[in-house]
Amino acid sequence: MKLSLEGDTPEILPISGVERVVRLVTLSGAGIAALLVLTVFGVVSYSVFMRYILGTPITFSDELNGFIVVAMVALGAGEVLLRGEHFGVDLLTERLGPRAQWLVDVWGMIGVILVGAAVLYSAILMVQFSYDFEVYSEGYLGVQMWIPQGFLLLGMVILILAALARMITLLTIRRP
């Protein structure tokens, strides 16, 4: 269940069974993203220690952290969407009535699905190309690029599932 904190008393908004199941997937992605935040902290701490305490800087930390940040954002996007914590412009939508706000929510999910599908398609092509031609990163890691690119692909699948689940909730349970 999602909390809506409009006014002084929180309102419990119902969710569909599909959204409940998809929530397990999005929470898993968000959990991995949280672990990746700790990983970035560890890599940065190790890099600072090596550079300023031991005087031997490491060369791969910036590249590795760049890959990890992309994975964090991609894996956490679905959970952020279901929590309603994504970026939005409330200036106009908060003044709408319940039916108009519902329509904005439905169209918003359609937009997320369409953009997510376009990014997913592009990610599939990118990962396939990198895998087929054995493309490696140009930095010090020299990692096969399909590995970090795969997180974008996985993140888009999670985001699309989250938007579809929210769409089902909007069309079945939260219909005005």
C-alpha positions as protocol buffer text, in pm:
chain_id: "A"
residue {
  index: 1
  type: MET
  ca { x: 0 y: 0 z: 0 }
}
residue {
  index: 2
  type: LYS
  ca { x: 116 y: 349 z: -79 }
}
residue {
  index: 3
  type: LEU
  ca { x: 81 y: 638 z: 158 }
}
residue {
  index: 4
  type: SER
  ca { x: -40 y: 973 z: 37 }
}
residue {
  index: 5
  type: LEU
  ca { x: 66 y: 1248 z: 274 }
}
residue {
  index: 6
  type: GLU
  ca { x: -174 y: 1516 z: 156 }
}
residue {
  index: 7
  type: GLY
  ca { x: -300 y: 1715 z: 449 }
}
residue {
  index: 8
  type: ASP
  ca { x: -242 y: 1612 z: 808 }
}
residue {
  index: 9
  type: THR
  ca { x: -364 y: 1253 z: 794 }
}
residue {
  index: 10
  type: PRO
  ca { x: -200 y: 998 z: 566 }
}
residue {
  index: 11
  type: GLU
  ca { x: -435 y: 827 z: 323 }
}
residue {
  index: 12
  type: ILE
  ca { x: -375 y: 462 z: 233 }
}
residue {
  index: 13
  type: LEU
  ca { x: -407 y: 412 z: -142 }
}
residue {
  index: 14
  type: PRO
  ca { x: -501 y: 59 z: -254 }
}
residue {
  index: 15
  type: ILE
  ca { x: -283 y: -131 z: -500 }
}
residue {
  index: 16
  type: SER
  ca { x: -360 y: -426 z: -727 }
}
residue {
  index: 17
  type: GLY
  ca { x: -230 y: -778 z: -674 }
}
residue {
  index: 18
  type: VAL
  ca { x: -16 y: -737 z: -985 }
}
residue {
  index: 19
  type: GLU
  ca { x: 146 y: -427 z: -837 }
}
residue {
  index: 20
  type: ARG
  ca { x: 204 y: -615 z: -512 }
}
residue {
  index: 21
  type: VAL
  ca { x: 393 y: -890 z: -701 }
}
residue {
  index: 22
  type: VAL
  ca { x: 587 y: -644 z: -918 }
}
residue {
  index: 23
  type: ARG
  ca { x: 678 y: -459 z: -598 }
}
residue {
  index: 24
  type: LEU
  ca { x: 892 y: -760 z: -501 }
}
residue {
  index: 25
  type: VAL
  ca { x: 1088 y: -716 z: -823 }
}
residue {
  index: 26
  type: THR
  ca { x: 1127 y: -340 z: -778 }
}
residue {
  index: 27
  type: LEU
  ca { x: 1229 y: -383 z: -414 }
}
residue {
  index: 28
  type: SER
  ca { x: 1493 y: -634 z: -523 }
}
residue {
  index: 29
  type: GLY
  ca { x: 1628 y: -384 z: -775 }
}
residue {
  index: 30
  type: ALA
  ca { x: 1626 y: -109 z: -512 }
}
residue {
  index: 31
  type: GLY
  ca { x: 1800 y: -340 z: -264 }
}
residue {
  index: 32
  type: ILE
  ca { x: 2078 y: -411 z: -513 }
}
residue {
  index: 33
  type: ALA
  ca { x: 2098 y: -36 z: -586 }
}
residue {
  index: 34
  type: ALA
  ca { x: 2139 y: 30 z: -212 }
}
residue {
  index: 35
  type: LEU
  ca { x: 2422 y: -223 z: -197 }
}
residue {
  index: 36
  type: LEU
  ca { x: 2581 y: -50 z: -495 }
}
residue {
  index: 37
  type: VAL
  ca { x: 2570 y: 281 z: -303 }
}
residue {
  index: 38
  type: LEU
  ca { x: 2776 y: 112 z: -33 }
}
residue {
  index: 39
  type: THR
  ca { x: 3007 y: -27 z: -301 }
}
residue {
  index: 40
  type: VAL
  ca { x: 3067 y: 322 z: -441 }
}
residue {
  index: 41
  type: PHE
  ca { x: 3140 y: 445 z: -89 }
}
residue {
  index: 42
  type: GLY
  ca { x: 3388 y: 159 z: -43 }
}
residue {
  index: 43
  type: VAL
  ca { x: 3562 y: 222 z: -375 }
}
residue {
  index: 44
  type: VAL
  ca { x: 3589 y: 596 z: -308 }
}
residue {
  index: 45
  type: SER
  ca { x: 3717 y: 533 z: 46 }
}
residue {
  index: 46
  type: TYR
  ca { x: 3974 y: 285 z: -83 }
}
residue {
  index: 47
  type: SER
  ca { x: 4081 y: 528 z: -356 }
}
residue {
  index: 48
  type: VAL
  ca { x: 4123 y: 815 z: -107 }
}
residue {
  index: 49
  type: PHE
  ca { x: 4315 y: 590 z: 133 }
}
residue {
  index: 50
  type: MET
  ca { x: 4548 y: 466 z: -141 }
}
residue {
  index: 51
  type: ARG
  ca { x: 4611 y: 814 z: -280 }
}
residue {
  index: 52
  type: TYR
  ca { x: 4647 y: 1025 z: 33 }
}
residue {
  index: 53
  type: ILE
  ca { x: 4764 y: 777 z: 297 }
}
residue {
  index: 54
  type: LEU
  ca { x: 4980 y: 535 z: 100 }
}
residue {
  index: 55
  type: GLY
  ca { x: 5068 y: 770 z: -185 }
}
residue {
  index: 56
  type: THR
  ca { x: 4981 y: 516 z: -456 }
}
residue {
  index: 57
  type: PRO
  ca { x: 4670 y: 629 z: -644 }
}
residue {
  index: 58
  type: ILE
  ca { x: 4451 y: 372 z: -813 }
}
residue {
  index: 59
  type: THR
  ca { x: 4345 y: 431 z: -1170 }
}
residue {
  index: 60
  type: PHE
  ca { x: 4020 y: 242 z: -1209 }
}
residue {
  index: 61
  type: SER
  ca { x: 3797 y: 397 z: -942 }
}
residue {
  index: 62
  type: ASP
  ca { x: 3635 y: 671 z: -1153 }
}
residue {
  index: 63
  type: GLU
  ca { x: 3547 y: 433 z: -1435 }
}
residue {
  index: 64
  type: LEU
  ca { x: 3412 y: 170 z: -1196 }
}
residue {
  index: 65
  type: ASN
  ca { x: 3205 y: 424 z: -1004 }
}
residue {
  index: 66
  type: GLY
  ca { x: 3060 y: 556 z: -1331 }
}
residue {
  index: 67
  type: PHE
  ca { x: 2940 y: 209 z: -1423 }
}
residue {
  index: 68
  type: ILE
  ca { x: 2802 y: 152 z: -1074 }
}
residue {
  index: 69
  type: VAL
  ca { x: 2610 y: 482 z: -1067 }
}
residue {
  index: 70
  type: VAL
  ca { x: 2436 y: 394 z: -1395 }
}
residue {
  index: 71
  type: ALA
  ca { x: 2343 y: 53 z: -1248 }
}
residue {
  index: 72
  type: MET
  ca { x: 2213 y: 217 z: -928 }
}
residue {
  index: 73
  type: VAL
  ca { x: 1986 y: 456 z: -1115 }
}
residue {
  index: 74
  type: ALA
  ca { x: 1859 y: 191 z: -1357 }
}
residue {
  index: 75
  type: LEU
  ca { x: 1786 y: -69 z: -1088 }
}
residue {
  index: 76
  type: GLY
  ca { x: 1620 y: 177 z: -851 }
}
residue {
  index: 77
  type: ALA
  ca { x: 1396 y: 356 z: -1102 }
}
residue {
  index: 78
  type: GLY
  ca { x: 1106 y: 109 z: -1080 }
}
residue {
  index: 79
  type: GLU
  ca { x: 1079 y: 134 z: -703 }
}
residue {
  index: 80
  type: VAL
  ca { x: 1099 y: 513 z: -718 }
}
residue {
  index: 81
  type: LEU
  ca { x: 813 y: 511 z: -970 }
}
residue {
  index: 82
  type: LEU
  ca { x: 591 y: 291 z: -752 }
}
residue {
  index: 83
  type: ARG
  ca { x: 660 y: 506 z: -446 }
}
residue {
  index: 84
  type: GLY
  ca { x: 565 y: 818 z: -640 }
}
residue {
  index: 85
  type: GLU
  ca { x: 901 y: 976 z: -562 }
}
residue {
  index: 86
  type: HIS
  ca { x: 1006 y: 1044 z: -921 }
}
residue {
  index: 87
  type: PHE
  ca { x: 1041 y: 1393 z: -1060 }
}
residue {
  index: 88
  type: GLY
  ca { x: 715 y: 1558 z: -1141 }
}
residue {
  index: 89
  type: VAL
  ca { x: 560 y: 1899 z: -1184 }
}
residue {
  index: 90
  type: ASP
  ca { x: 288 y: 1937 z: -924 }
}
residue {
  index: 91
  type: LEU
  ca { x: 221 y: 2304 z: -985 }
}
residue {
  index: 92
  type: LEU
  ca { x: -72 y: 2228 z: -1217 }
}
residue {
  index: 93
  type: THR
  ca { x: -160 y: 1867 z: -1142 }
}
residue {
  index: 94
  type: GLU
  ca { x: -227 y: 1922 z: -771 }
}
residue {
  index: 95
  type: ARG
  ca { x: -502 y: 2167 z: -863 }
}
residue {
  index: 96
  type: LEU
  ca { x: -685 y: 1912 z: -1079 }
}
residue {
  index: 97
  type: GLY
  ca { x: -992 y: 1722 z: -972 }
}
residue {
  index: 98
  type: PRO
  ca { x: -980 y: 1346 z: -904 }
}
residue {
  index: 99
  type: ARG
  ca { x: -1081 y: 1242 z: -1257 }
}
residue {
  index: 100
  type: ALA
  ca { x: -834 y: 1476 z: -1429 }
}
residue {
  index: 101
  type: GLN
  ca { x: -558 y: 1374 z: -1190 }
}
residue {
  index: 102
  type: TRP
  ca { x: -635 y: 1007 z: -1265 }
}
residue {
  index: 103
  type: LEU
  ca { x: -610 y: 1080 z: -1638 }
}
residue {
  index: 104
  type: VAL
  ca { x: -275 y: 1254 z: -1587 }
}
residue {
  index: 105
  type: ASP
  ca { x: -152 y: 950 z: -1391 }
}
residue {
  index: 106
  type: VAL
  ca { x: -266 y: 709 z: -1663 }
}
residue {
  index: 107
  type: TRP
  ca { x: -105 y: 917 z: -1939 }
}
residue {
  index: 108
  type: GLY
  ca { x: 207 y: 948 z: -1727 }
}
residue {
  index: 109
  type: MET
  ca { x: 235 y: 568 z: -1704 }
}
residue {
  index: 110
  type: ILE
  ca { x: 178 y: 539 z: -2079 }
}
residue {
  index: 111
  type: GLY
  ca { x: 462 y: 787 z: -2128 }
}
residue {
  index: 112
  type: VAL
  ca { x: 691 y: 592 z: -1895 }
}
residue {
  index: 113
  type: ILE
  ca { x: 611 y: 268 z: -2079 }
}
residue {
  index: 114
  type: LEU
  ca { x: 677 y: 422 z: -2422 }
}
residue {
  index: 115
  type: VAL
  ca { x: 1003 y: 591 z: -2322 }
}
residue {
  index: 116
  type: GLY
  ca { x: 1112 y: 283 z: -2126 }
}
residue {
  index: 117
  type: ALA
  ca { x: 1038 y: 63 z: -2429 }
}
residue {
  index: 118
  type: ALA
  ca { x: 1243 y: 291 z: -2655 }
}
residue {
  index: 119
  type: VAL
  ca { x: 1537 y: 285 z: -2412 }
}
residue {
  index: 120
  type: LEU
  ca { x: 1496 y: -91 z: -2369 }
}
residue {
  index: 121
  type: TYR
  ca { x: 1506 y: -146 z: -2745 }
}
residue {
  index: 122
  type: SER
  ca { x: 1814 y: 73 z: -2772 }
}
residue {
  index: 123
  type: ALA
  ca { x: 1976 y: -108 z: -2478 }
}
residue {
  index: 124
  type: ILE
  ca { x: 1911 y: -447 z: -2638 }
}
residue {
  index: 125
  type: LEU
  ca { x: 2079 y: -332 z: -2959 }
}
residue {
  index: 126
  type: MET
  ca { x: 2369 y: -178 z: -2765 }
}
residue {
  index: 127
  type: VAL
  ca { x: 2428 y: -487 z: -2550 }
}
residue {
  index: 128
  type: GLN
  ca { x: 2400 y: -718 z: -2851 }
}
residue {
  index: 129
  type: PHE
  ca { x: 2650 y: -508 z: -3047 }
}
residue {
  index: 130
  type: SER
  ca { x: 2896 y: -491 z: -2757 }
}
residue {
  index: 131
  type: TYR
  ca { x: 2867 y: -865 z: -2700 }
}
residue {
  index: 132
  type: ASP
  ca { x: 2897 y: -963 z: -3067 }
}
residue {
  index: 133
  type: PHE
  ca { x: 3197 y: -740 z: -3137 }
}
residue {
  index: 134
  type: GLU
  ca { x: 3360 y: -790 z: -2795 }
}
residue {
  index: 135
  type: VAL
  ca { x: 3371 y: -418 z: -2717 }
}
residue {
  index: 136
  type: TYR
  ca { x: 3579 y: -333 z: -2409 }
}
residue {
  index: 137
  type: SER
  ca { x: 3583 y: -13 z: -2205 }
}
residue {
  index: 138
  type: GLU
  ca { x: 3856 y: 231 z: -2296 }
}
residue {
  index: 139
  type: GLY
  ca { x: 3954 y: 298 z: -1936 }
}
residue {
  index: 140
  type: TYR
  ca { x: 4184 y: 114 z: -1699 }
}
residue {
  index: 141
  type: LEU
  ca { x: 3930 y: -159 z: -1618 }
}
residue {
  index: 142
  type: GLY
  ca { x: 3904 y: -293 z: -1969 }
}
residue {
  index: 143
  type: VAL
  ca { x: 3569 y: -455 z: -1889 }
}
residue {
  index: 144
  type: GLN
  ca { x: 3348 y: -598 z: -2161 }
}
residue {
  index: 145
  type: MET
  ca { x: 3092 y: -324 z: -2216 }
}
residue {
  index: 146
  type: TRP
  ca { x: 2790 y: -553 z: -2240 }
}
residue {
  index: 147
  type: ILE
  ca { x: 2824 y: -617 z: -1866 }
}
residue {
  index: 148
  type: PRO
  ca { x: 2765 y: -260 z: -1741 }
}
residue {
  index: 149
  type: GLN
  ca { x: 2528 y: -192 z: -2031 }
}
residue {
  index: 150
  type: GLY
  ca { x: 2322 y: -493 z: -1922 }
}
residue {
  index: 151
  type: PHE
  ca { x: 2220 y: -308 z: -1607 }
}
residue {
  index: 152
  type: LEU
  ca { x: 2048 y: -43 z: -1817 }
}
residue {
  index: 153
  type: LEU
  ca { x: 1861 y: -318 z: -1999 }
}
residue {
  index: 154
  type: LEU
  ca { x: 1759 y: -484 z: -1672 }
}
residue {
  index: 155
  type: GLY
  ca { x: 1660 y: -151 z: -1520 }
}
residue {
  index: 156
  type: MET
  ca { x: 1432 y: -69 z: -1813 }
}
residue {
  index: 157
  type: VAL
  ca { x: 1259 y: -406 z: -1780 }
}
residue {
  index: 158
  type: ILE
  ca { x: 1196 y: -334 z: -1411 }
}
residue {
  index: 159
  type: LEU
  ca { x: 1075 y: 20 z: -1485 }
}
residue {
  index: 160
  type: ILE
  ca { x: 834 y: -99 z: -1756 }
}
residue {
  index: 161
  type: LEU
  ca { x: 699 y: -372 z: -1525 }
}
residue {
  index: 162
  type: ALA
  ca { x: 645 y: -111 z: -1253 }
}
residue {
  index: 163
  type: ALA
  ca { x: 463 y: 124 z: -1492 }
}
residue {
  index: 164
  type: LEU
  ca { x: 246 y: -160 z: -1625 }
}
residue {
  index: 165
  type: ALA
  ca { x: 160 y: -268 z: -1270 }
}
residue {
  index: 166
  type: ARG
  ca { x: 70 y: 87 z: -1172 }
}
residue {
  index: 167
  type: MET
  ca { x: -139 y: 115 z: -1490 }
}
residue {
  index: 168
  type: ILE
  ca { x: -331 y: -198 z: -1389 }
}
residue {
  index: 169
  type: THR
  ca { x: -389 y: -50 z: -1045 }
}
residue {
  index: 170
  type: LEU
  ca { x: -509 y: 278 z: -1193 }
}
residue {
  index: 171
  type: LEU
  ca { x: -744 y: 107 z: -1439 }
}
residue {
  index: 172
  type: THR
  ca { x: -892 y: -146 z: -1198 }
}
residue {
  index: 173
  type: ILE
  ca { x: -875 y: -24 z: -840 }
}
residue {
  index: 174
  type: ARG
  ca { x: -822 y: 352 z: -845 }
}
residue {
  index: 175
  type: ARG
  ca { x: -1063 y: 430 z: -1127 }
}
residue {
  index: 176
  type: PRO
  ca { x: -1258 y: 746 z: -1035 }
}
